[in-house]
Short mmCIF file of C-alpha atoms in Angstrom, two decimals:
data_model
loop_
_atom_site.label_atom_id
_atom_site.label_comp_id
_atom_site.label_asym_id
_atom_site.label_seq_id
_atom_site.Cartn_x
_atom_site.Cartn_y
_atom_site.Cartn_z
CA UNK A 115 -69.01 5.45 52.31
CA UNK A 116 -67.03 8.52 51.65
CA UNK A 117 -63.15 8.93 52.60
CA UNK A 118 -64.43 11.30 55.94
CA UNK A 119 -67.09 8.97 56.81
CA UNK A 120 -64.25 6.26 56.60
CA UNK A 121 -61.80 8.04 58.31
CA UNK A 122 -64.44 9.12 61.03
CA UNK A 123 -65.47 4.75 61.33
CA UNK A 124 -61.55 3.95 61.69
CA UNK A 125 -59.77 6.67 63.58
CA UNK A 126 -62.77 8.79 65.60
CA UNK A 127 -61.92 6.33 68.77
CA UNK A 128 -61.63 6.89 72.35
CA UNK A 129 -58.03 5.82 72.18
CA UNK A 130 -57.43 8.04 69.87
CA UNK A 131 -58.85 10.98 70.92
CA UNK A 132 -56.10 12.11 73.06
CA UNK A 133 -53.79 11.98 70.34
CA UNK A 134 -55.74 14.04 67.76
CA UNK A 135 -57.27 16.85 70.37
CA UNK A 136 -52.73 17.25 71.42
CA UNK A 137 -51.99 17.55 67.71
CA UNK A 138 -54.92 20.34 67.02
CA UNK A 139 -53.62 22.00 70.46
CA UNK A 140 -49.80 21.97 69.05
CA UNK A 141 -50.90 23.11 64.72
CA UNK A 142 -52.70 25.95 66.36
CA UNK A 143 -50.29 26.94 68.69
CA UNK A 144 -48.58 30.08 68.04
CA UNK A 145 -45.45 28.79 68.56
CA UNK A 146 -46.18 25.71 66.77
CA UNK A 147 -42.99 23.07 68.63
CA UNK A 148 -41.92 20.02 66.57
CA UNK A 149 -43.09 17.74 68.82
CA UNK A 150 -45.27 17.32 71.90
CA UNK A 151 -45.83 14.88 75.19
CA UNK A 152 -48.85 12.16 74.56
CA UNK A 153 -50.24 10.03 77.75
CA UNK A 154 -50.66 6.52 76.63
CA UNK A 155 -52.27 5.47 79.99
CA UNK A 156 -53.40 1.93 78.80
CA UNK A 157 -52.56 -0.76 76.50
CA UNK A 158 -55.32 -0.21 74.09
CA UNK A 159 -54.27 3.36 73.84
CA UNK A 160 -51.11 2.13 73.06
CA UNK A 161 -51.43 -0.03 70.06
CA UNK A 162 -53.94 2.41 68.80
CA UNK A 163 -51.30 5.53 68.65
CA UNK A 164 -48.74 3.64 67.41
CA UNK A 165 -50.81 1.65 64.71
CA UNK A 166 -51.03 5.59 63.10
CA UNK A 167 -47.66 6.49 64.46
CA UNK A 168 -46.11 3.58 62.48
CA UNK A 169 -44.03 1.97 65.55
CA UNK A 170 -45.32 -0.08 68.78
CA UNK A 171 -45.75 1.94 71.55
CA UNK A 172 -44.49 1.38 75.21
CA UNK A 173 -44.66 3.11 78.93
CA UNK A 174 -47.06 5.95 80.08
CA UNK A 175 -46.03 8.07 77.61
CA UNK A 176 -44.19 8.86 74.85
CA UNK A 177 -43.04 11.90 72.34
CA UNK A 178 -44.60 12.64 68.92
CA UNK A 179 -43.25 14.07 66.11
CA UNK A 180 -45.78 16.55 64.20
CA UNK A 181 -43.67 16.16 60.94
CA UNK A 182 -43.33 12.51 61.24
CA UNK A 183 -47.31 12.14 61.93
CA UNK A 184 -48.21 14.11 59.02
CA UNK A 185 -45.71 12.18 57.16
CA UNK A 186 -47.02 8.89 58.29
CA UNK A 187 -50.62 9.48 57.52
CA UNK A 188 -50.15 10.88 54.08
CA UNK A 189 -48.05 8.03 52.79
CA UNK A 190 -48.33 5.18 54.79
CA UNK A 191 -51.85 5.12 55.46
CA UNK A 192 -54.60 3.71 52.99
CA UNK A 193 -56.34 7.75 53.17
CA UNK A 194 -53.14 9.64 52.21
CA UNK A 195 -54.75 12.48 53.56
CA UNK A 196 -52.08 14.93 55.94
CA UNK A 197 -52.25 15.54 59.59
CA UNK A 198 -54.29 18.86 58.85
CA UNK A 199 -56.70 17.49 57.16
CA UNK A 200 -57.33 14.55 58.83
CA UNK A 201 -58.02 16.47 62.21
CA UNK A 202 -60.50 18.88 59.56
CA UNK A 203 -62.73 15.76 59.26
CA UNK A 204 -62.51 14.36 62.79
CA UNK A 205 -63.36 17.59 64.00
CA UNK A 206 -65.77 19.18 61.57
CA UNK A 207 -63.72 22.78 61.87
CA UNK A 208 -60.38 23.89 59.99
CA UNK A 209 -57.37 24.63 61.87
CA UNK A 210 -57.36 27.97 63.31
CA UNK A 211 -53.79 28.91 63.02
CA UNK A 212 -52.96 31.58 65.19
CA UNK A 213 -49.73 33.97 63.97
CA UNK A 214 -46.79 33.36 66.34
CA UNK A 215 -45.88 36.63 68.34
CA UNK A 216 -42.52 36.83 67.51
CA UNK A 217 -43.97 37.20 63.88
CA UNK A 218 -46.63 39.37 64.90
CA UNK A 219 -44.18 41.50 66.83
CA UNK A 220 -41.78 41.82 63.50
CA UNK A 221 -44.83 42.46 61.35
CA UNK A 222 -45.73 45.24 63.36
CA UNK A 223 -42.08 46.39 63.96
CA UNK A 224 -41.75 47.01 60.21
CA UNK A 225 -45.44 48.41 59.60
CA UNK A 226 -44.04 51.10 62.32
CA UNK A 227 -41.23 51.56 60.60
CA UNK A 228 -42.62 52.14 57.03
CA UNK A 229 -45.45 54.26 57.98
CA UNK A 230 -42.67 56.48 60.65
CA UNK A 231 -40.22 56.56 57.68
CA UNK A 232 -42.84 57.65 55.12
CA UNK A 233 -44.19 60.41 57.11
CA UNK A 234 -40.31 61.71 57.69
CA UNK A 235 -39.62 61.55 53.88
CA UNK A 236 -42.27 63.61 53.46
CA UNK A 237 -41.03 66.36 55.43
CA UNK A 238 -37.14 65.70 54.40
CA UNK A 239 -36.63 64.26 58.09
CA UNK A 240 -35.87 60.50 57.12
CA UNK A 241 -32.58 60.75 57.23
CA UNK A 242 -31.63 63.15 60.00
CA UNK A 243 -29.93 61.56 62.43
CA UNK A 244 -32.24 61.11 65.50
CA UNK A 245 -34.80 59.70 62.94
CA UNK A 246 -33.85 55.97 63.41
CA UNK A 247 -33.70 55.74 67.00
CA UNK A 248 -37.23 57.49 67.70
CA UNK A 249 -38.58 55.21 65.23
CA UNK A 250 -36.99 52.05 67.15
CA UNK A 251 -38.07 53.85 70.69
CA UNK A 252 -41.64 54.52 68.72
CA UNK A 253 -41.99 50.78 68.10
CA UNK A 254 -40.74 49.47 71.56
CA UNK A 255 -42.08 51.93 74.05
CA UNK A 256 -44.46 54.23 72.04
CA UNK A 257 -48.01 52.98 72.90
CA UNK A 258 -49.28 54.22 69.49
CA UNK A 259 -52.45 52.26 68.62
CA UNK A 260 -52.80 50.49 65.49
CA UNK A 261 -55.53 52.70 64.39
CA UNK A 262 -53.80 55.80 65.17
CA UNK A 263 -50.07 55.38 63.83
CA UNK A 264 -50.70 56.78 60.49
CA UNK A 265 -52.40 59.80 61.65
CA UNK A 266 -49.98 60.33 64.26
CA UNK A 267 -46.72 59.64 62.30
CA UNK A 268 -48.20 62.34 59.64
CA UNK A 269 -48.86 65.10 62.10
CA UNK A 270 -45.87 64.21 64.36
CA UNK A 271 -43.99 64.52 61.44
CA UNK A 272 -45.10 67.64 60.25
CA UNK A 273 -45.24 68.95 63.80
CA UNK A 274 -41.05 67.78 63.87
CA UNK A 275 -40.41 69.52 60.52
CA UNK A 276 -41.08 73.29 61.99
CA UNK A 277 -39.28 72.59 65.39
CA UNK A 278 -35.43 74.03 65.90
CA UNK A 279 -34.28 70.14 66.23
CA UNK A 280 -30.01 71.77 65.93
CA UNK A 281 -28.42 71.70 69.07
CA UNK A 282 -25.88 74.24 67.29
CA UNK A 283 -28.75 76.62 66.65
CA UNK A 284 -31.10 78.71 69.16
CA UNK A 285 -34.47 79.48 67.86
CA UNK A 286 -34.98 83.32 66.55
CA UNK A 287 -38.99 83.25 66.98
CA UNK A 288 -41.35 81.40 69.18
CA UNK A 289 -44.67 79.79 67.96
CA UNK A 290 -47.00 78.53 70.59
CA UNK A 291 -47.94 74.81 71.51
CA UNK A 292 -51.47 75.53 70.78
CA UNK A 293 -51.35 77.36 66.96
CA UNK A 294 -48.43 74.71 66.25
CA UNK A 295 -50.97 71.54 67.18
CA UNK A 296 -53.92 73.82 65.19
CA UNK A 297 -51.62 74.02 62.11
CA UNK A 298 -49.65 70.47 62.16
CA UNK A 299 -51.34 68.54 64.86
CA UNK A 300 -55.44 68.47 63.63
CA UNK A 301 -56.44 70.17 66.91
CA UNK A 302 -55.43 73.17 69.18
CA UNK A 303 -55.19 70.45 72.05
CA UNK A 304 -53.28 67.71 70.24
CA UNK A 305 -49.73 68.81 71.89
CA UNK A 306 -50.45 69.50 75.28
CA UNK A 307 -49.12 67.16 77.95
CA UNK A 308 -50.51 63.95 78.32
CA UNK A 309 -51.60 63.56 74.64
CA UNK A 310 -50.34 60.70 72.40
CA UNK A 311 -48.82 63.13 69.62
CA UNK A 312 -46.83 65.77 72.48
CA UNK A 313 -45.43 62.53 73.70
CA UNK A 314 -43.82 61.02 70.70
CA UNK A 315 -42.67 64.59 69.29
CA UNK A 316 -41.10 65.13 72.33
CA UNK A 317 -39.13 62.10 72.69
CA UNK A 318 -38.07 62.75 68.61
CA UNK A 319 -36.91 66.33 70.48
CA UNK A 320 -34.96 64.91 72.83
CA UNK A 321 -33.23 62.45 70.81
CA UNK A 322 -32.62 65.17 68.54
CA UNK A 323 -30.51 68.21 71.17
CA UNK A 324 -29.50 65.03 73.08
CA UNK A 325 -31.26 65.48 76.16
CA UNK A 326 -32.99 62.85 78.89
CA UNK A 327 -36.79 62.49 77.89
CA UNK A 328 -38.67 65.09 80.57
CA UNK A 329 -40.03 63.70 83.29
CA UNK A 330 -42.13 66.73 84.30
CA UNK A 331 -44.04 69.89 83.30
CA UNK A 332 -40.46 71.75 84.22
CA UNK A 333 -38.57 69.74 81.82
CA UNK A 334 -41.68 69.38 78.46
CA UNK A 335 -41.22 73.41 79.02
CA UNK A 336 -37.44 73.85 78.43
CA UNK A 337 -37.12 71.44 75.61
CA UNK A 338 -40.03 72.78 74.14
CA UNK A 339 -38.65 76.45 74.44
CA UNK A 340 -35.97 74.83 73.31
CA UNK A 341 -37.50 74.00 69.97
CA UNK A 342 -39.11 77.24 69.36
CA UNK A 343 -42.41 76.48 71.02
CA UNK A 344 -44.12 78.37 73.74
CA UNK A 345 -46.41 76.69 76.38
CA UNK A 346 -49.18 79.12 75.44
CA UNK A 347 -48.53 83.06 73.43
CA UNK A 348 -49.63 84.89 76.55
CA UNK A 349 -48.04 83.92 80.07
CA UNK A 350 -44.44 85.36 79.10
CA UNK A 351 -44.30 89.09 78.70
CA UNK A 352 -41.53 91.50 77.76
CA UNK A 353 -41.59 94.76 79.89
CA UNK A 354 -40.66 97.78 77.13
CA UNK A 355 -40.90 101.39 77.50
CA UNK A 356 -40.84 104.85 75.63
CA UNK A 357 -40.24 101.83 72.19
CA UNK A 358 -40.34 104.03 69.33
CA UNK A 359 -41.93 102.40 67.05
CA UNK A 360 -42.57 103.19 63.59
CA UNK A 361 -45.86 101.60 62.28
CA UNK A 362 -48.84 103.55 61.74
CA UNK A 363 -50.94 100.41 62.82
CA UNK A 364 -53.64 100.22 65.52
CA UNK A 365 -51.22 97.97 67.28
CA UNK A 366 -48.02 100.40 66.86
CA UNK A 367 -50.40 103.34 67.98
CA UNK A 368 -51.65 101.54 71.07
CA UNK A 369 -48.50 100.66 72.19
CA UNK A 370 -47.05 104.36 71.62
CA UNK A 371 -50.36 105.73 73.38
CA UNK A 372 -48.88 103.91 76.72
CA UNK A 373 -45.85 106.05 76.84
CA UNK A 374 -47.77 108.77 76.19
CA UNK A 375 -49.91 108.02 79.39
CA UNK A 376 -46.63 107.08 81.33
CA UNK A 377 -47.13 103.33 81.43
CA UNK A 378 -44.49 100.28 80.22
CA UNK A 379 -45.85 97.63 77.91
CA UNK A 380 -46.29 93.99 78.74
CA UNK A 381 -45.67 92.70 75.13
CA UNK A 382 -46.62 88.83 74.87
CA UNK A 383 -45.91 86.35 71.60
CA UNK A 384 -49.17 87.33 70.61
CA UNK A 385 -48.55 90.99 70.35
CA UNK A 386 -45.21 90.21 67.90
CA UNK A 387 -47.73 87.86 65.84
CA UNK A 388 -49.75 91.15 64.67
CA UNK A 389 -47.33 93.44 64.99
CA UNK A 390 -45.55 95.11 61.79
CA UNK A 391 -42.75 93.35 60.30
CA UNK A 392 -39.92 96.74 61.02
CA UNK A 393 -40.91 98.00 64.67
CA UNK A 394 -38.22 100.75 65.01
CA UNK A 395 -36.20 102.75 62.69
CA UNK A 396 -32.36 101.60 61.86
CA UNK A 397 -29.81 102.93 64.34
CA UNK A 398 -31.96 103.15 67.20
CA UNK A 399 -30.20 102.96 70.33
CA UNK A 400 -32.17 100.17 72.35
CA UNK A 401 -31.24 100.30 76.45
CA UNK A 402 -31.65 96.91 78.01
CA UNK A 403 -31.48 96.15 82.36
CA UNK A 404 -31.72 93.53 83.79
CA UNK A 405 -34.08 94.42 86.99
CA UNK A 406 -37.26 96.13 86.86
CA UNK A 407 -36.67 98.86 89.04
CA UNK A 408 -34.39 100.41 86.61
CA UNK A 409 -37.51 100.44 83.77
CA UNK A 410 -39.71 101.57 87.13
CA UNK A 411 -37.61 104.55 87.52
CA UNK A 412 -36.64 105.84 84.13
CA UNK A 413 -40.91 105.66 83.41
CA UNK A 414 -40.95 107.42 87.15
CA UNK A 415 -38.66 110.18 86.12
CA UNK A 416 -40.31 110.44 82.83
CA UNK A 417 -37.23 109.51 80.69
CA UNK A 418 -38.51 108.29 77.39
CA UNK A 419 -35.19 106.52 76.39
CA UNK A 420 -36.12 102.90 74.84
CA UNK A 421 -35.59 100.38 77.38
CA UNK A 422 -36.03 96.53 77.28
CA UNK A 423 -36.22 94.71 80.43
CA UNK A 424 -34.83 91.13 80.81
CA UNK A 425 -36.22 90.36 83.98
CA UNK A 426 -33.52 88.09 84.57
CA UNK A 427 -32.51 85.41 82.28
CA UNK A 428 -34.53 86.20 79.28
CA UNK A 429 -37.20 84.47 78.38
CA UNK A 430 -38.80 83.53 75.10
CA UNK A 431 -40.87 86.72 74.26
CA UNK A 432 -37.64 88.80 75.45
CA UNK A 433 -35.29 86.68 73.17
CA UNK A 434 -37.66 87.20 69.93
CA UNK A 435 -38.22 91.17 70.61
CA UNK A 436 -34.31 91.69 70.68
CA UNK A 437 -33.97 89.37 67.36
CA UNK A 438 -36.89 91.71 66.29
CA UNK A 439 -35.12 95.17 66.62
CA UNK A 440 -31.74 93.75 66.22
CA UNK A 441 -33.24 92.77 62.50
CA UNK A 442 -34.13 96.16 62.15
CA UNK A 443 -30.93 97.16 63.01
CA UNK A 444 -31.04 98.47 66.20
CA UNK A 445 -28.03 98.85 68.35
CA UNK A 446 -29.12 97.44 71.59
CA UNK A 447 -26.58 98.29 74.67
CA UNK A 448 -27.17 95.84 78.31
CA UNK A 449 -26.20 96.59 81.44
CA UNK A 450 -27.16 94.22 84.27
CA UNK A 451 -26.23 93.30 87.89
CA UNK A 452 -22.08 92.45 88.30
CA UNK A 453 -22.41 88.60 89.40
CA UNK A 454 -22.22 86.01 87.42
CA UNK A 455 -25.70 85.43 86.66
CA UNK A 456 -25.55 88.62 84.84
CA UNK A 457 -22.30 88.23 82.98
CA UNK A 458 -23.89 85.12 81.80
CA UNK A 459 -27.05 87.44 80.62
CA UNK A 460 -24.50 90.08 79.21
CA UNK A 461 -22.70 87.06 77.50
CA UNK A 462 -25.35 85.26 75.98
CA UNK A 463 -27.22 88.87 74.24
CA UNK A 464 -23.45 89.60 73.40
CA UNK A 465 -22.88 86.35 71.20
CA UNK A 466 -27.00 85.88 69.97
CA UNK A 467 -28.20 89.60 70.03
CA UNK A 468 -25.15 91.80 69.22
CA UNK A 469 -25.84 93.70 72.40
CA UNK A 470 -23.22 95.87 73.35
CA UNK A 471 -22.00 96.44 76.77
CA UNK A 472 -23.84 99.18 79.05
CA UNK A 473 -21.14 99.90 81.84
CA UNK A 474 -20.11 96.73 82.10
CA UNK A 475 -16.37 97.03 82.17
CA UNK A 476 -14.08 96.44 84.69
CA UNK A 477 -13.55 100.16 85.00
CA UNK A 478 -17.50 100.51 85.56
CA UNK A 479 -17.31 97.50 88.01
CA UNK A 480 -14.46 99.09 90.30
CA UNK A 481 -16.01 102.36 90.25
CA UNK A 482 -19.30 100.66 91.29
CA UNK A 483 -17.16 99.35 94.64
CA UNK A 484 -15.76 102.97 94.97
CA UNK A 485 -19.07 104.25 95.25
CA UNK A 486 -20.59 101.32 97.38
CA UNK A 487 -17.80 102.10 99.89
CA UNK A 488 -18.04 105.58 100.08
CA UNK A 489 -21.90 105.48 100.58
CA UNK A 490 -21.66 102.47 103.08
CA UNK A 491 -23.62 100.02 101.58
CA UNK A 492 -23.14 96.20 102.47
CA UNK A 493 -22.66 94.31 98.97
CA UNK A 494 -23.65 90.58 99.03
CA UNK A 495 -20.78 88.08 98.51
CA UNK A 496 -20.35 86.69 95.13
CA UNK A 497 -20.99 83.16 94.45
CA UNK A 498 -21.51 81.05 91.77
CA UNK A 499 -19.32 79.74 88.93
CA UNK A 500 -17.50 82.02 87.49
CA UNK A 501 -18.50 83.57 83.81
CA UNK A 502 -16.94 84.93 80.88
CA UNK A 503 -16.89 88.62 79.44
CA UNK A 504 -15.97 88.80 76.34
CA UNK A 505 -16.01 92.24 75.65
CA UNK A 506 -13.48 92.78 78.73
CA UNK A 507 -11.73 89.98 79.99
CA UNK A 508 -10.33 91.89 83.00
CA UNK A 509 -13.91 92.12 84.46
CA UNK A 510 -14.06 88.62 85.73
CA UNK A 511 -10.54 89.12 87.27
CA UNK A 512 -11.77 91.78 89.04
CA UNK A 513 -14.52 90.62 90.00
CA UNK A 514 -13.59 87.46 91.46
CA UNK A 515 -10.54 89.12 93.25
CA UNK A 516 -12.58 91.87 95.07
CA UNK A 517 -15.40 88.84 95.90
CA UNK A 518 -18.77 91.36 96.11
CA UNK A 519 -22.11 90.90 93.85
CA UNK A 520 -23.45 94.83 92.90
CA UNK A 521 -26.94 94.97 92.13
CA UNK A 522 -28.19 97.24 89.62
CA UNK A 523 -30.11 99.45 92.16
CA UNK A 524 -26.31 100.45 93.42
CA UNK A 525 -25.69 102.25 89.87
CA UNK A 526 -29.38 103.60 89.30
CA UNK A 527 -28.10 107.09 89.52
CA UNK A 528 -25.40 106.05 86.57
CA UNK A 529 -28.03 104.31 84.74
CA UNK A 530 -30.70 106.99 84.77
CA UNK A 531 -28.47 110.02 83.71
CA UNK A 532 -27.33 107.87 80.70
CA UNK A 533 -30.61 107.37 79.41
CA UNK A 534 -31.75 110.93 79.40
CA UNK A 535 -28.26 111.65 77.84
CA UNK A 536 -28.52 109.07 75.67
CA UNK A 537 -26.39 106.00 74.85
CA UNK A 538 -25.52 106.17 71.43
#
């Protein structure tokens, strides 16, 4: 007989069955414990175990030792064969050993972290310093699938590489979500919300202008615009009129042929994508309002002085059109409404844009309450925090002593005769 056929005659028993089918269960274990719990529910049970154990046996139960089996059977038994082995020939099937998950879970941790860490070397992003946390938050929390991380670490990573990741700087151009995924992401689609790659990029983005992860569409918008990235080229417009622009382009003559018909232009991100690199000639003065009705009633009146309107707190397409003619050295001049909303505006194009102030002094402001007075008309109360002016330090003084907001619409007169005077 051969050694299995032997070891099948003397240890394939039904006292020892119980013994072998614990000690497969505990070698194929993930975990794999030292020992385990063995029922010895009768006394022929007993002296079988511990005739292979190599000590008498007593009780109900007792605790085995894997080591000391597999010890015991390779040198103290006439087969010398180990534990393994020996339950390979009972059985008829090798020992399926199954990795534990703590290994599993540091195998994987350092797969994510060498294919992450490749993809950022690659760009020159390995060691910035939000690099090691995303990759740590990538790992934990990322729900990347296995057959997905390398595609998605390269295009995240190249997707990271043309974002404005500096808290200390403000992006000078926009690119939209959709060209950016087209370019860096291997699909138009690949960054909008909900999709694998926008997540992950995003959290990088937040990690890197230390920020909360957004929670909504609200939030993915301002750290995106944050980053230099649009939610789509088209949806944000920048009202302009009478621009005098210098191209001999279809796109330059279109917009000129507007004036000419009396009508503002709604530029969007993807009109400054085809449009000429200069747009107006250095020295241009450049008007800028912050309401509407002021662009409504210089085109009204016919008063073809250049005029950008912020609408407000300006948004991307506004921000890139001032960088725009500012680059081509035009001197751009704001006036807006005297609250502190708009001596945050005034502040903000003062310290990115170089835009001058439009009567916006304190002299301009208490001549503005003169005139309010003497015409009756109610101002609203000024609230709000107050804001800096940089250009006259007096006007917030002033304006939180006399305690009254003035709208633009109060000064339209003002603001109208300057622009067919001119500004410069």
């Amino acid at each position: 007989m051969s050694d299995a056929e032997n070891i099948r005659a003397v240890w394939d028993t039904a006292e020892l069955r119980g013994l072998w089918a614990r000690a497969r269960e505990i070698l194929e274990s993930p975990e794999q414990p030292a020992t385990f719990r063995l029922e010895l529910p009768d006394e022929d049970t007993r002296k079988a175990v511990g005739e292979v154990y190599g000590r008498p046996m007593w009780g109900q139960g007792t605790r085995i030792n894997v080591s000391k089996l597999d010890t015991q059977l390779r040198e103290n038994t006439r087969f010398g064969l180990g534990l393994e082995q020996v339950l390979e020939i009972l059985h008829d099937r090798p020992i399926d050993r199954r990795e534990s998950p703590t290994a599993a879970r540091a195998e994987r941790r350092d797969r994510v972290t060498d294919v992450l860490h490749a993809a950022l070397a690659e760009q020159n992003l390995a060691e910035q310093p939000w690099a090691r946390p995303w990759m740590q938050w990538l790992h934990q929390y990322g729900r990347v699938a296995e057959s997905e991380l390398d595609s998605v670490a390269r295009q995240a990573a190249a997707v990271l590489a043309r974002l404005v990741l500096d808290p200390g700087h403000s992006p000078r151009t926009w690119i939209s979500r959709a060209e950016l995924a087209a370019r860096c992401g291997g699909g138009a689609h690949r960054l909008d919300s909900g999709m694998t790659l926008s997540r992950v990029v995003l959290r990088a983005a937040a990690l890197a202008h230390g920020v909360e992860a957004p929670a909504n569409e609200r939030d993915r918008r301002r750290l995106w615009e944050l980053c230099g990235v649009t939610l789509d080229a088209v949806s944000a417009t920048a009202l302009c009129w009478a621009l005098p622009l210098v191209g001999s382009d279809e796109w330059s003559r279109g917009v000129r042929g507007r004036t000419e018909l009396g009508l503002p232009a709604q530029l969007t991100h993807l009109d400054l994508g085809v449009a000429p690199e200069h747009l107006v000639e250095a020295g241009t003065t450049v008007a800028v309002c912050e309401n509407p009705r002021v662009l409504e009633a210089a085109v009204r009146d016919g008063i073809r002085h250049p005029l950008v309107c912020v609408s407000g707190h300006p948004s991307t397409i506004v921000t890139e059109l001032l960088h725009r003619l500012g680059a081509d050295g035009a001197a751009l001049r704001y006036h807006g409404d005297f609250d502190w909303a708009g001596l945050t505006i005034a502040r903000s194009l003062w310290n990115h844009h170089g835009a001058g102030p439009w009567r916006m002094a304190a002299a301009d402001y208490r001549a503005a309450l003169n005139q309010a007075s003497a015409e009756r008309i109610d101002l609203p109360v000024l609230t709000g925090e107050p804001a800096e002016a940089p250009w006259d330090p007096e006007l917030p003084e002033l304006m939180s002593t006399a305690g009254r907001a003035i709208e633009e619409e109060v000064v339209l007169d003002d603001l109208l005769t300057d622009l067919r005077t001119g500004l410069g």
